[in-house]
mmCIF file of C-alpha atoms and ligand atoms in Angstrom:
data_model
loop_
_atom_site.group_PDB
_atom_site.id
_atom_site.type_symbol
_atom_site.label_atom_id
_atom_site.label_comp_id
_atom_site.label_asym_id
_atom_site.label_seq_id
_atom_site.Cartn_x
_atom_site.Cartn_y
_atom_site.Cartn_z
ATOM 1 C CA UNK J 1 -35.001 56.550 -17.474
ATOM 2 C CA UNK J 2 -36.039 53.422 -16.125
ATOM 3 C CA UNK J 3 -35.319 50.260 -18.501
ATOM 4 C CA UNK J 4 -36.343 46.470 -18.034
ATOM 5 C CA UNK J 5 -32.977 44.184 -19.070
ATOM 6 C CA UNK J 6 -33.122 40.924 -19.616
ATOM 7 C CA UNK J 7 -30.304 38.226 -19.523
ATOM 8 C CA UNK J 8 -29.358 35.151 -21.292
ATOM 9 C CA UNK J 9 -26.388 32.201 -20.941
ATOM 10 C CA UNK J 10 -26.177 30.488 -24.290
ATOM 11 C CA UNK J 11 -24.103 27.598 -25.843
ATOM 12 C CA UNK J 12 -22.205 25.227 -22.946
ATOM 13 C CA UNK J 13 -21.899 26.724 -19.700
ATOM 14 C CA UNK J 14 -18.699 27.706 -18.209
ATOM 15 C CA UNK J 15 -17.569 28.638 -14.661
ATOM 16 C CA UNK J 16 -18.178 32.188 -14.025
ATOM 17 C CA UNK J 17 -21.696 32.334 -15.721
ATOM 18 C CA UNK J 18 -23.367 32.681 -12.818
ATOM 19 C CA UNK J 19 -21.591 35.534 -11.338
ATOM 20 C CA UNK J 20 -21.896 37.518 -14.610
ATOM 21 C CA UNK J 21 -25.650 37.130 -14.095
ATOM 22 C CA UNK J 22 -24.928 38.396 -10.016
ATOM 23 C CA UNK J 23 -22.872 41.586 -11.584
ATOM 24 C CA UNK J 24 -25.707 42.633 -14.145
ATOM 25 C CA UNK J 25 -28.586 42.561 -11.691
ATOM 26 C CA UNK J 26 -26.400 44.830 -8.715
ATOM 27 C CA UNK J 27 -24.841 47.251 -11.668
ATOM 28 C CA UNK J 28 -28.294 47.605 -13.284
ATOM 29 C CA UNK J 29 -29.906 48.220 -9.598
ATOM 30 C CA UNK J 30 -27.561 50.298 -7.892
ATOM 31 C CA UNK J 31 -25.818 52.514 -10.938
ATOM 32 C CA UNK J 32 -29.298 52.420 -12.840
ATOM 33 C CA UNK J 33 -32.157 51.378 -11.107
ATOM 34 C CA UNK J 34 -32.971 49.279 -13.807
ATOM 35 C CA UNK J 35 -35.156 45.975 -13.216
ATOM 36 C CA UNK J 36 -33.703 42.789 -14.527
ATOM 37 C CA UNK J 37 -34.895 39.158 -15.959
ATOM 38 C CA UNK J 38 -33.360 36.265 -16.721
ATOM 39 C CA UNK J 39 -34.488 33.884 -19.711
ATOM 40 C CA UNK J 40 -34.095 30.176 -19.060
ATOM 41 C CA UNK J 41 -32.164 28.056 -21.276
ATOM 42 C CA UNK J 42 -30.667 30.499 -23.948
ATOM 43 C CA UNK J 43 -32.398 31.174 -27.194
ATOM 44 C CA UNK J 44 -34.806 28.042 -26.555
ATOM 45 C CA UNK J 45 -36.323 29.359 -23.681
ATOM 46 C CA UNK J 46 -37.239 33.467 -25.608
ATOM 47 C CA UNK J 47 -38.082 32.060 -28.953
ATOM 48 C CA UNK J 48 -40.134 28.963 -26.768
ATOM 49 C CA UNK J 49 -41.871 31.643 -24.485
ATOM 50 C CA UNK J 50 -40.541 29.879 -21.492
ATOM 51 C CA UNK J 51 -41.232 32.482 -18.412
ATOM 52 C CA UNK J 52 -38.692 34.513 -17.516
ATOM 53 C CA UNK J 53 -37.039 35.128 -13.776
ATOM 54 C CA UNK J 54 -37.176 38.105 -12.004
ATOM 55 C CA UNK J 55 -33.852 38.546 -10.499
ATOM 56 C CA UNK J 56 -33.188 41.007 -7.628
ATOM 57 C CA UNK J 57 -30.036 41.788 -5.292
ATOM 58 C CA UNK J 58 -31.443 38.690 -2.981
ATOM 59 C CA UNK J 59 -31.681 36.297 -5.779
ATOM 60 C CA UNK J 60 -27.690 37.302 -7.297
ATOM 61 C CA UNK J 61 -26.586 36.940 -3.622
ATOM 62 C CA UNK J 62 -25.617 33.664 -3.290
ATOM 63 C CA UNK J 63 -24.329 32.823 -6.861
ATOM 64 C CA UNK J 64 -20.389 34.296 -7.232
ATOM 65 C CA UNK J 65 -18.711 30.941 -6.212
ATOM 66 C CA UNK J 66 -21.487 28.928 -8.198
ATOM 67 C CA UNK J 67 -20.692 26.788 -11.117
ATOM 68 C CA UNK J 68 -23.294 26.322 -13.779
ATOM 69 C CA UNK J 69 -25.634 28.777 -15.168
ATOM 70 C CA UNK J 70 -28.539 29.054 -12.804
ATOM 71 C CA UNK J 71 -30.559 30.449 -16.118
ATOM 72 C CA UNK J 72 -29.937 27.032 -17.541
ATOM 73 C CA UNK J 73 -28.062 27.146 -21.303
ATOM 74 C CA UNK J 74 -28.825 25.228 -24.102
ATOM 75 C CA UNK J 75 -25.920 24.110 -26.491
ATOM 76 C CA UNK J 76 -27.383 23.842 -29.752
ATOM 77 C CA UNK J 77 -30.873 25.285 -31.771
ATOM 78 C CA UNK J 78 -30.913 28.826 -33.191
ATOM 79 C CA UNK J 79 -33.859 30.759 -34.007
ATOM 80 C CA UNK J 80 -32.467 31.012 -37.215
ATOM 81 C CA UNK J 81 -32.722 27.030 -37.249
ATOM 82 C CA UNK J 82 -35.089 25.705 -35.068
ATOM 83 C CA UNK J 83 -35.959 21.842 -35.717
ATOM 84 C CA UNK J 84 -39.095 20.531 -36.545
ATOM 85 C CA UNK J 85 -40.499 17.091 -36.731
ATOM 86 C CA UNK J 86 -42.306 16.296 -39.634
ATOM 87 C CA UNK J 87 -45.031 13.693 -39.719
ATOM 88 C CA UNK J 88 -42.815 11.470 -41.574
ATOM 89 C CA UNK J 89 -39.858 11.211 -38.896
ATOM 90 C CA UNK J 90 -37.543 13.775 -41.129
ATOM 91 C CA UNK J 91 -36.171 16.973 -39.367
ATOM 92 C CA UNK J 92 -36.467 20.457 -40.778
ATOM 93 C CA UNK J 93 -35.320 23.927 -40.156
ATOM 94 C CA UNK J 94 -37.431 26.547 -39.377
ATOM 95 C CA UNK J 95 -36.139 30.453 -39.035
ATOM 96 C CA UNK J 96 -38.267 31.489 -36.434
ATOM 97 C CA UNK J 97 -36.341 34.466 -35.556
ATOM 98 C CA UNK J 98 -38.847 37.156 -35.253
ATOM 99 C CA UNK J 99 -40.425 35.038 -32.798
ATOM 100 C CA UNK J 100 -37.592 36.432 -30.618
ATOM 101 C CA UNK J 101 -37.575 39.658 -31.819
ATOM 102 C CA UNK J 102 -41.082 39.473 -30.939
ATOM 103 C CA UNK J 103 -40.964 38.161 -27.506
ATOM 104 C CA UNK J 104 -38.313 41.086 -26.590
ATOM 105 C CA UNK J 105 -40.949 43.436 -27.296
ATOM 106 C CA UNK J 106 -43.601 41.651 -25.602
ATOM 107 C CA UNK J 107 -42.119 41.138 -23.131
ATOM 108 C CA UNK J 108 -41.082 45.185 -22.452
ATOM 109 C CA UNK J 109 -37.379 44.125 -22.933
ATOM 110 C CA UNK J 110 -35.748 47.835 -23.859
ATOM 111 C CA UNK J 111 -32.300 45.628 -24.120
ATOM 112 C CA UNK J 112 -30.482 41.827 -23.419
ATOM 113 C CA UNK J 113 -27.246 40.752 -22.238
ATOM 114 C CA UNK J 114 -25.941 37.428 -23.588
ATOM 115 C CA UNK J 115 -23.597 35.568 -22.722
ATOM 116 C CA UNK J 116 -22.068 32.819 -24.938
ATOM 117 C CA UNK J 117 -19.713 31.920 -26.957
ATOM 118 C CA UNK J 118 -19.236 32.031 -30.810
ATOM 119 C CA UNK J 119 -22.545 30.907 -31.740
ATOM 120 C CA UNK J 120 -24.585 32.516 -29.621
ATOM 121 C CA UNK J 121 -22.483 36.028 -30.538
ATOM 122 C CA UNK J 122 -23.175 34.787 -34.052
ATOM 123 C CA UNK J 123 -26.762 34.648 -33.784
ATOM 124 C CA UNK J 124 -27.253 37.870 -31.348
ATOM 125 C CA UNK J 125 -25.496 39.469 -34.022
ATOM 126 C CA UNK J 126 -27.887 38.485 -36.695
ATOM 127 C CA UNK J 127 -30.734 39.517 -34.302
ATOM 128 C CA UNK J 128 -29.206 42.816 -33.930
ATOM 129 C CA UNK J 129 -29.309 43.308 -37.969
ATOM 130 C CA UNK J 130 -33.112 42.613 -37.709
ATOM 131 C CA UNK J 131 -33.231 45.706 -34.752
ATOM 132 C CA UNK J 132 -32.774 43.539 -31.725
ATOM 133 C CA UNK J 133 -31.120 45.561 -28.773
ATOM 134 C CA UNK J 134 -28.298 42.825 -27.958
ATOM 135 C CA UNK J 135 -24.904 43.347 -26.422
ATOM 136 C CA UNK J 136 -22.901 40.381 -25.208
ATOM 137 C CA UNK J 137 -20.550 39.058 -22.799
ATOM 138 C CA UNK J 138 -17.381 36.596 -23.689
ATOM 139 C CA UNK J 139 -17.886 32.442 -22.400
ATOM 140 C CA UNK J 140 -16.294 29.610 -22.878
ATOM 141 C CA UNK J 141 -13.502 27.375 -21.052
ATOM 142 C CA UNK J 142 -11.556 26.689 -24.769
ATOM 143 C CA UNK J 143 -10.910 30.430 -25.034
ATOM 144 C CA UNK J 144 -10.198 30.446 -28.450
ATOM 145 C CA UNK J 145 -12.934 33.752 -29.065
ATOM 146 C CA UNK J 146 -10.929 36.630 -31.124
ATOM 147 C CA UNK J 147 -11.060 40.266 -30.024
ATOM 148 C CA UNK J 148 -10.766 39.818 -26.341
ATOM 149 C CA UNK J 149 -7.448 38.452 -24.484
ATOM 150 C CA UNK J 150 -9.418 35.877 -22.575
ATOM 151 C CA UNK J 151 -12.454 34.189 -21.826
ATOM 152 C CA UNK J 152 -14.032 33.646 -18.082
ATOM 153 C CA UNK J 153 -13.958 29.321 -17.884
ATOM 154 C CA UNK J 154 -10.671 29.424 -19.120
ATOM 155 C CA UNK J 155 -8.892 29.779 -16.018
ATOM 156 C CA UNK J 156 -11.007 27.237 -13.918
ATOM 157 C CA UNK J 157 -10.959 24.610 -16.695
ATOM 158 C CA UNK J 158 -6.781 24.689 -16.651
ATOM 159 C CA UNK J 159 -6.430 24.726 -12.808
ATOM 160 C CA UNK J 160 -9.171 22.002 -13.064
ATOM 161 C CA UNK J 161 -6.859 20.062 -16.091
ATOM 162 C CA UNK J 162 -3.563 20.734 -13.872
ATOM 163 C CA UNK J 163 -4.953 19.484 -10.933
ATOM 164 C CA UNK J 164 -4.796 16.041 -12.986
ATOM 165 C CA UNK J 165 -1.839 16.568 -14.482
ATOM 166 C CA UNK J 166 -0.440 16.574 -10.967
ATOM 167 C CA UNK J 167 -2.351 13.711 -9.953
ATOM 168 C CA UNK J 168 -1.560 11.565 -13.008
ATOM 169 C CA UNK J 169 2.431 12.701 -11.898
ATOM 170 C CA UNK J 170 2.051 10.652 -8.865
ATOM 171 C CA UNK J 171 0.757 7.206 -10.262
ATOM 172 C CA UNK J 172 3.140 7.537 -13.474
ATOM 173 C CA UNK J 173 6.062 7.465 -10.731
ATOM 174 C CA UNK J 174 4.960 5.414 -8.916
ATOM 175 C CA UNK J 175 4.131 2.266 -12.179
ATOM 176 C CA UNK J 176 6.756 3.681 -14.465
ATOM 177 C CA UNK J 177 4.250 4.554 -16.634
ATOM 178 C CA UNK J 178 3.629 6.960 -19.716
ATOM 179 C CA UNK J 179 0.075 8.801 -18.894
ATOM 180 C CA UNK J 180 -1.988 10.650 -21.138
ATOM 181 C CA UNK J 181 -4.472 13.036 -20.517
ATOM 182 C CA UNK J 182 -7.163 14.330 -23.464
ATOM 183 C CA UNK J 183 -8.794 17.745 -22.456
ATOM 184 C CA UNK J 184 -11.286 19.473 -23.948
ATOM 185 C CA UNK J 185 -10.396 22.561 -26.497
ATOM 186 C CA UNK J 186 -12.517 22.049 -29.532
ATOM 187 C CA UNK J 187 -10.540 23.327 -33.137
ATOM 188 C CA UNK J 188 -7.968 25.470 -30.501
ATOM 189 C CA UNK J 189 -5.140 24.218 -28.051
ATOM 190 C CA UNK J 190 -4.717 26.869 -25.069
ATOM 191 C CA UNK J 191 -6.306 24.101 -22.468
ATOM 192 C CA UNK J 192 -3.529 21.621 -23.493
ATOM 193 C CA UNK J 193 -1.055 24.181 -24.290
ATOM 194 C CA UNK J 194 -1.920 26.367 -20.467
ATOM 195 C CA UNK J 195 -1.957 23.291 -18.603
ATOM 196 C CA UNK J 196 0.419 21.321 -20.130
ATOM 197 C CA UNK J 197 3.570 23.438 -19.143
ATOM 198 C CA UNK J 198 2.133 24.458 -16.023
ATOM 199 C CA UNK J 199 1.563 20.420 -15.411
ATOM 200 C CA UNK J 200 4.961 19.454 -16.612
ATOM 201 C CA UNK J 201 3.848 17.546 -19.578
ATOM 202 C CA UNK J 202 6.537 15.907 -21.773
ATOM 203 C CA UNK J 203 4.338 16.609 -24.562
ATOM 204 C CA UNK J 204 1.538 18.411 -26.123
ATOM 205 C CA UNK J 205 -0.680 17.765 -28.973
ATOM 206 C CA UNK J 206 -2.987 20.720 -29.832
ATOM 207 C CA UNK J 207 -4.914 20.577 -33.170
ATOM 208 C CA UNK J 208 -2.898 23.777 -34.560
ATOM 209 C CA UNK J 209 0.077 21.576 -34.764
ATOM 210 C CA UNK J 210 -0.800 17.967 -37.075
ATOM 211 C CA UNK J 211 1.346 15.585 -34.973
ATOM 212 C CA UNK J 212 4.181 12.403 -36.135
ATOM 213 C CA UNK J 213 3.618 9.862 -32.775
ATOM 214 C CA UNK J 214 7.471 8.762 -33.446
ATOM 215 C CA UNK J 215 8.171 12.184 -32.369
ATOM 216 C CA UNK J 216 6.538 12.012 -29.475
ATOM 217 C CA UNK J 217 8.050 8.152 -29.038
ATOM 218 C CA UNK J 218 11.441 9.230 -29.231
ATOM 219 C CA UNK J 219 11.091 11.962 -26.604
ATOM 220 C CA UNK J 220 10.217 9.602 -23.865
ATOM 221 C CA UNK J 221 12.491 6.981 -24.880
ATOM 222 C CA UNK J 222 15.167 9.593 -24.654
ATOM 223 C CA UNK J 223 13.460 10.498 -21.071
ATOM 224 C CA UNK J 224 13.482 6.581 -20.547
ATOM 225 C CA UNK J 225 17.383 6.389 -21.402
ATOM 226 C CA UNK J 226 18.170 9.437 -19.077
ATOM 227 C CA UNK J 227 16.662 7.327 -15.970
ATOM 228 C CA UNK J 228 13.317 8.616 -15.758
ATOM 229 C CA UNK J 229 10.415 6.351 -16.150
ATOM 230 C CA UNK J 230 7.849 7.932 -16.230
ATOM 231 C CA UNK J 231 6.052 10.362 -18.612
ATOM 232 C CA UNK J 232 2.958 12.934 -19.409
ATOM 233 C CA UNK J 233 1.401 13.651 -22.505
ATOM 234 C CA UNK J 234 -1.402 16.280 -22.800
ATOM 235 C CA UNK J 235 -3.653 15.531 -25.886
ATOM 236 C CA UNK J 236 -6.317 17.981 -26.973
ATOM 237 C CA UNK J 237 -9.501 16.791 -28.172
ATOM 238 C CA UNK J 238 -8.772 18.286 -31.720
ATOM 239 C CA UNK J 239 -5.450 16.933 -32.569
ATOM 240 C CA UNK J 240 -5.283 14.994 -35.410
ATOM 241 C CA UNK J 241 -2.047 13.603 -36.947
ATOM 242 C CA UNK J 242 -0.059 14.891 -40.205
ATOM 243 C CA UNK J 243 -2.781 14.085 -42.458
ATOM 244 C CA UNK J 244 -4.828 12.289 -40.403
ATOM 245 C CA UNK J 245 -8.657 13.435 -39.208
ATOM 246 C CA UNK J 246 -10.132 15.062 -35.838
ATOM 247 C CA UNK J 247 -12.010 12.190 -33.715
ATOM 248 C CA UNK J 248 -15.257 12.496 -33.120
ATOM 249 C CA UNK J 249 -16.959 10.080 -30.046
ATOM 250 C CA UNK J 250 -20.512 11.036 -30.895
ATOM 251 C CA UNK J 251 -21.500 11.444 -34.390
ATOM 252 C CA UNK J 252 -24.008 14.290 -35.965
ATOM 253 C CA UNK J 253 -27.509 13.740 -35.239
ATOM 254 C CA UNK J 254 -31.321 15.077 -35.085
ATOM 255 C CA UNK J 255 -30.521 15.722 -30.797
ATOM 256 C CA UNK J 256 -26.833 16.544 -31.013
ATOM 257 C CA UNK J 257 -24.305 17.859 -33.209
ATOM 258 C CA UNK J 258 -20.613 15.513 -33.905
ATOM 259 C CA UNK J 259 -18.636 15.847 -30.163
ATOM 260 C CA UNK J 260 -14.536 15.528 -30.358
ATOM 261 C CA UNK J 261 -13.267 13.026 -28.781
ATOM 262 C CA UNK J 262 -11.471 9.416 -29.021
ATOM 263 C CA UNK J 263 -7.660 11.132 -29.688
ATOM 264 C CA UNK J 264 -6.124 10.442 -26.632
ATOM 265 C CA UNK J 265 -6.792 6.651 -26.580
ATOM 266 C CA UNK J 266 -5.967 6.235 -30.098
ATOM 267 C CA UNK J 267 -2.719 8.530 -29.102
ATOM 268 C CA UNK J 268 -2.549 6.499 -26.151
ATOM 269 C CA UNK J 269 -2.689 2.467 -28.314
ATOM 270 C CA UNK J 270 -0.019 4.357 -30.556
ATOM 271 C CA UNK J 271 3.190 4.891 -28.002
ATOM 272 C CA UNK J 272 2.208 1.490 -25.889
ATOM 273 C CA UNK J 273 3.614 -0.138 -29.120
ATOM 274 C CA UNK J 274 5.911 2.113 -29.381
ATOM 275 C CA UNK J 275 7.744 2.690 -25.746
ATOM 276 C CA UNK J 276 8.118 -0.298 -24.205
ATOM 277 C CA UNK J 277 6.267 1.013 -21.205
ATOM 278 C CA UNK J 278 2.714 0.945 -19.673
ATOM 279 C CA UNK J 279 0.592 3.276 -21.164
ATOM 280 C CA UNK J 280 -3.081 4.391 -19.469
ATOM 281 C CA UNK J 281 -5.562 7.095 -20.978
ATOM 282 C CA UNK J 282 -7.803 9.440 -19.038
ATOM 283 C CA UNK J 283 -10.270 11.448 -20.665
ATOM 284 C CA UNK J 284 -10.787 14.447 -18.585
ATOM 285 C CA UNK J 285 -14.465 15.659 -20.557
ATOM 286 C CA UNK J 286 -16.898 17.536 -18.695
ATOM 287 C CA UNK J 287 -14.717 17.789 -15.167
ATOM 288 C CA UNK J 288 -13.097 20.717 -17.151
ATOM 289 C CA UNK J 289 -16.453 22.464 -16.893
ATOM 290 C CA UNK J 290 -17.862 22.094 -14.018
ATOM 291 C CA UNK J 291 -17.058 23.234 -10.369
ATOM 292 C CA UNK J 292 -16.806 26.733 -8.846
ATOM 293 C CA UNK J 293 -14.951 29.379 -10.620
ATOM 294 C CA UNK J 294 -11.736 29.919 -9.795
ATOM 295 C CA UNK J 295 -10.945 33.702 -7.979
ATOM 296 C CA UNK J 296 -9.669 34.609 -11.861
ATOM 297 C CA UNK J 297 -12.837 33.861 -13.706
ATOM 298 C CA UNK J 298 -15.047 35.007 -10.775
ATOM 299 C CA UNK J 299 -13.003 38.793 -10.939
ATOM 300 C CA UNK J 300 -12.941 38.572 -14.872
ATOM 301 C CA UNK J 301 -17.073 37.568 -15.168
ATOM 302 C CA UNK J 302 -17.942 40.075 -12.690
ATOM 303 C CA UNK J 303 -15.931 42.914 -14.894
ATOM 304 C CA UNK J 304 -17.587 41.704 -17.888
ATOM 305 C CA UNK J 305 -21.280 41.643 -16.764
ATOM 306 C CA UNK J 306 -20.778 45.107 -15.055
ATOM 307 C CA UNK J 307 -19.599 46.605 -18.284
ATOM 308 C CA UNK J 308 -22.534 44.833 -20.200
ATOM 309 C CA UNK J 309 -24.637 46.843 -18.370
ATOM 310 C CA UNK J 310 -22.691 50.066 -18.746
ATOM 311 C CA UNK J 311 -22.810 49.261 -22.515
ATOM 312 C CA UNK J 312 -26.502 49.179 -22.662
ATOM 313 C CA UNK J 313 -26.228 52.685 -21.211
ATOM 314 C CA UNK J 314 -24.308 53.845 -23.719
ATOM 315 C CA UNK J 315 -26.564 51.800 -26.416
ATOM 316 C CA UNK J 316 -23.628 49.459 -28.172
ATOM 317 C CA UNK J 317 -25.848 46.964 -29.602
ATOM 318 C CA UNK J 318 -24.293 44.473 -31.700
ATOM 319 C CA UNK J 319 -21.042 44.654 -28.825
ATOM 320 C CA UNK J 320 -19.449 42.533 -26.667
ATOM 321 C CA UNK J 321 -17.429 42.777 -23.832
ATOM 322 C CA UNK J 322 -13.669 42.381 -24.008
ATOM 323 C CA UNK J 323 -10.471 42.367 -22.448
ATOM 324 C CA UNK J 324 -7.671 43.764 -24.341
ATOM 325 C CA UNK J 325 -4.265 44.060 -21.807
ATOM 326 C CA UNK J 326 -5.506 45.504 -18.712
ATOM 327 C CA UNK J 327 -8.443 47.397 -20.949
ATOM 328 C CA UNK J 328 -12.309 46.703 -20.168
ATOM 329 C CA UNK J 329 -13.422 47.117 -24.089
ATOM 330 C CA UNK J 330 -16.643 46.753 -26.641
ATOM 331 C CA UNK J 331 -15.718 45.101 -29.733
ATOM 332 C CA UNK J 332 -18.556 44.436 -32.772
ATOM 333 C CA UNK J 333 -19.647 40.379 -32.552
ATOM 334 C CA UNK J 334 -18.957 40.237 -36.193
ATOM 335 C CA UNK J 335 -15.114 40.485 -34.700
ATOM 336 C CA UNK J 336 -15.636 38.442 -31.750
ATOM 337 C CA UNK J 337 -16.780 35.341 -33.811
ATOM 338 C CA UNK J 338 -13.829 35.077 -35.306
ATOM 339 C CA UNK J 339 -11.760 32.356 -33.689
ATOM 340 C CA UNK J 340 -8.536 32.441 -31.843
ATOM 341 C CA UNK J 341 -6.037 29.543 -32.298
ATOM 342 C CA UNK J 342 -2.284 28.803 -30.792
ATOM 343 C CA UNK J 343 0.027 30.264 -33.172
ATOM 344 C CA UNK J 344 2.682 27.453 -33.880
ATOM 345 C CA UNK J 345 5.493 30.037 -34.137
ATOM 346 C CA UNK J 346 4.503 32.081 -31.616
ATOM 347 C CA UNK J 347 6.396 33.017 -28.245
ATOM 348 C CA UNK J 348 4.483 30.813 -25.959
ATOM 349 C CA UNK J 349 5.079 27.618 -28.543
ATOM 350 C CA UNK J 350 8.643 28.735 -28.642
ATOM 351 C CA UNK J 351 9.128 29.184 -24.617
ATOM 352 C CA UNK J 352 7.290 24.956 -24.231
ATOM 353 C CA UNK J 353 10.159 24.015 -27.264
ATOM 354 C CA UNK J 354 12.993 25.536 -25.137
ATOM 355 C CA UNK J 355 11.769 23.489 -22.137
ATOM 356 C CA UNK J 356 12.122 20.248 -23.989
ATOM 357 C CA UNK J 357 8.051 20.032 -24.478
ATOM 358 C CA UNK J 358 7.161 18.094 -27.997
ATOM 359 C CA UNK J 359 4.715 18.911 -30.179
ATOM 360 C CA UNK J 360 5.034 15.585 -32.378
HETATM 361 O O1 F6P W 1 -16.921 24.804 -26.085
HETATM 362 C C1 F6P W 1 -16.800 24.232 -24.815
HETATM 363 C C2 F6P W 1 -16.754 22.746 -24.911
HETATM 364 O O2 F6P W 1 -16.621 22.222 -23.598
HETATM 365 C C3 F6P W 1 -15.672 22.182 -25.824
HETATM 366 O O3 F6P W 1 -14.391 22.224 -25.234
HETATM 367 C C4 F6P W 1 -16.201 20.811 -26.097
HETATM 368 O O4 F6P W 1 -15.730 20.315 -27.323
HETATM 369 C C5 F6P W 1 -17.692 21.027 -26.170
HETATM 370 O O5 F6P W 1 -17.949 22.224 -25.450
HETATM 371 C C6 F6P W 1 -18.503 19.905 -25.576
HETATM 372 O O6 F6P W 1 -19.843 20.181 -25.773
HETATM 373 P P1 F6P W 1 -21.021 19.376 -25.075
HETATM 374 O O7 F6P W 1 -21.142 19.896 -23.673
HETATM 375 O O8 F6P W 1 -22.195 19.671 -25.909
HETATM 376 O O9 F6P W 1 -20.625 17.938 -25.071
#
């Protein structure tokens, strides 16, 4: 039976977005010969009525080594929370929801692919209590979504994070000096942690594990003493010290929610009194997102948007996508929200301790 799909990119993009959207439209044409269109910017842009795309074979063709979301993706609003103005400058919430649910049915949708991370699983899986035909595909570079081994993003954001790491290497030889690099991660520490040991770092901070900087100190005074000068620390946006608080670099507001950021300098002021050595900070931010996918992410999207499709064959609203050992798989969203974090005992923890890596 012929069926009308559309497709969706919500929350931040991620590298590999695009070439989900490419392996929807050619499984849905050539295994289905089902038509395909893509909503612009997430949620926003099917509760907002913006028009949709049609997208054909010709369209998809150029988009596997793309970074970005060609759909455009919008990182915050919900129809379950959209924000209104009110004459008097305050901002309120509307749940205009069945807006949504409406404009599926207008516009002849029989299902939708999304892909996002936790919120937008979060609030496809509320639409799919109210009857919405939703299945969904696993984003975001911080992989820390539960259910599924790993997220498309996270394998271009730690070559990307590496790739400095290695740079950094050269001009801390070179000045004898201790350089830290704060990557992006959110509450989980698998960028840091990933790139960290395959950067050589000296030492990681990852929020899972509340750091003590005189740990940290004594490791590369101890690397000073054995005749190396030079150092690398990986800090993850979310660290925060024993006891101390995340840092945020833009607080909550009406146009964006609170934005981590700010640890890595503050780690940074803290071992330049402490080391006797010149310290410098870089803040690797939104490089981590950007770019063409790496082969990795482009195989892993591609597997993921072709089994979307498959699952709207077999009907799995309310899935997602998700890769358990070698396994293609559907897990419920309600599981896939929940969040996956470092385990602090764990084996890969354990394997960075044996090669001298601190954690604070
Ligand atoms: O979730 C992906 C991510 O890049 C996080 O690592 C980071 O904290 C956040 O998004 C940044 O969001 P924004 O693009 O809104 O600044």
């Amino acid at each position: 039976m012929s069926k009308r799909i559309g497709i969706l990119t919500g929350g931040g993009d991620a590298p590999g977005l695009n070439a989900v959207i490419r392996a929807v439209v050619l499984t849905a044409g050539n295994c289905y010969g089902w038509e395909v269109v893509g909503i612009l910017q997430g949620f926003d842009g099917l509760y907002h009525g913006l028009p949709v795309v049609p997208l054909i074979e010709t369209s998809v063709r150029e988009l596997l080594a793309r970074g970005g979301t060609v759909l455009g993706a919008a990182n915050r609003g919900s129809p379950f929370a959209h924000p209104i103005q009110r004459p008097d400058g305050t901002i309120e919430y509307e749940d205009v929801s069945h807006e949504a649910i409406n404009r599926m049915t207008d516009l002849g949708l029989d299902a939708l692919i999304v892909a996002g991370g936790d919120g937008t699983m979060s609030i496809a899986h509320k639409l799919v209590r109210m009857g919405a035909r939703i299945v969904g595909v696993p984003k975001t570079i911080d992989n820390d979504l539960g259910s599924t081994d790993v997220t498309f993003g996270f394998d271009t954001a730690i070559h990307t994070a590496t790739e400095s790491l290695d740079k950094l290497q050269t001009t801390a030889e070179s000045h004898h000096r201790v350089m830290v690099l704060e990557v992006m991660g959110r509450d989980s520490g698998w960028i840091a942690l990933h790139a960290g040991v395959a950067g050589g770092a000296d030492a990681i901070l990852i929020p899972e594990i509340p750091f003590n900087i005189d740990v940290v100190c004594n490791k590369i005074r101890q690397i000073q003493s054995a005749g190396r000068h030079h150092s690398l620390v990986v800090v993850s946006e979310g660290a925060a010290s024993i006891g101390g608080k995340q840092e945020f670099y833009i607080k909550e507001s009406s146009q964006s929610g609170a934005r981590l950021g700010g640890i890595g300098h503050i780690v940074g002021n803290l071992l330049a009194e402490c080391v006797g050595a010149e310290v410098r900070v870089t803040v690797l931010g939104h490089v981590q997102r950007g770019g063409s996918p790496t082969p990795h992410d482009r195989w892993l999207a591609t597997q993921f948007g072709s089994e979307a499709v498959h699952l709207v064959a077999q009907e799995k609203w309310g899935y997602m996508v998700a890769l358990q050992g070698t396994e293609m798989t559907a897990i419920t969203m309600e599981d896939a929200v929940k969040m996956k974090f470092v385990d602090p005992q764990g084996q890969a923890i354990r394997m960075a301790r044996d090669l001298g890596i601190v954690f604070g």
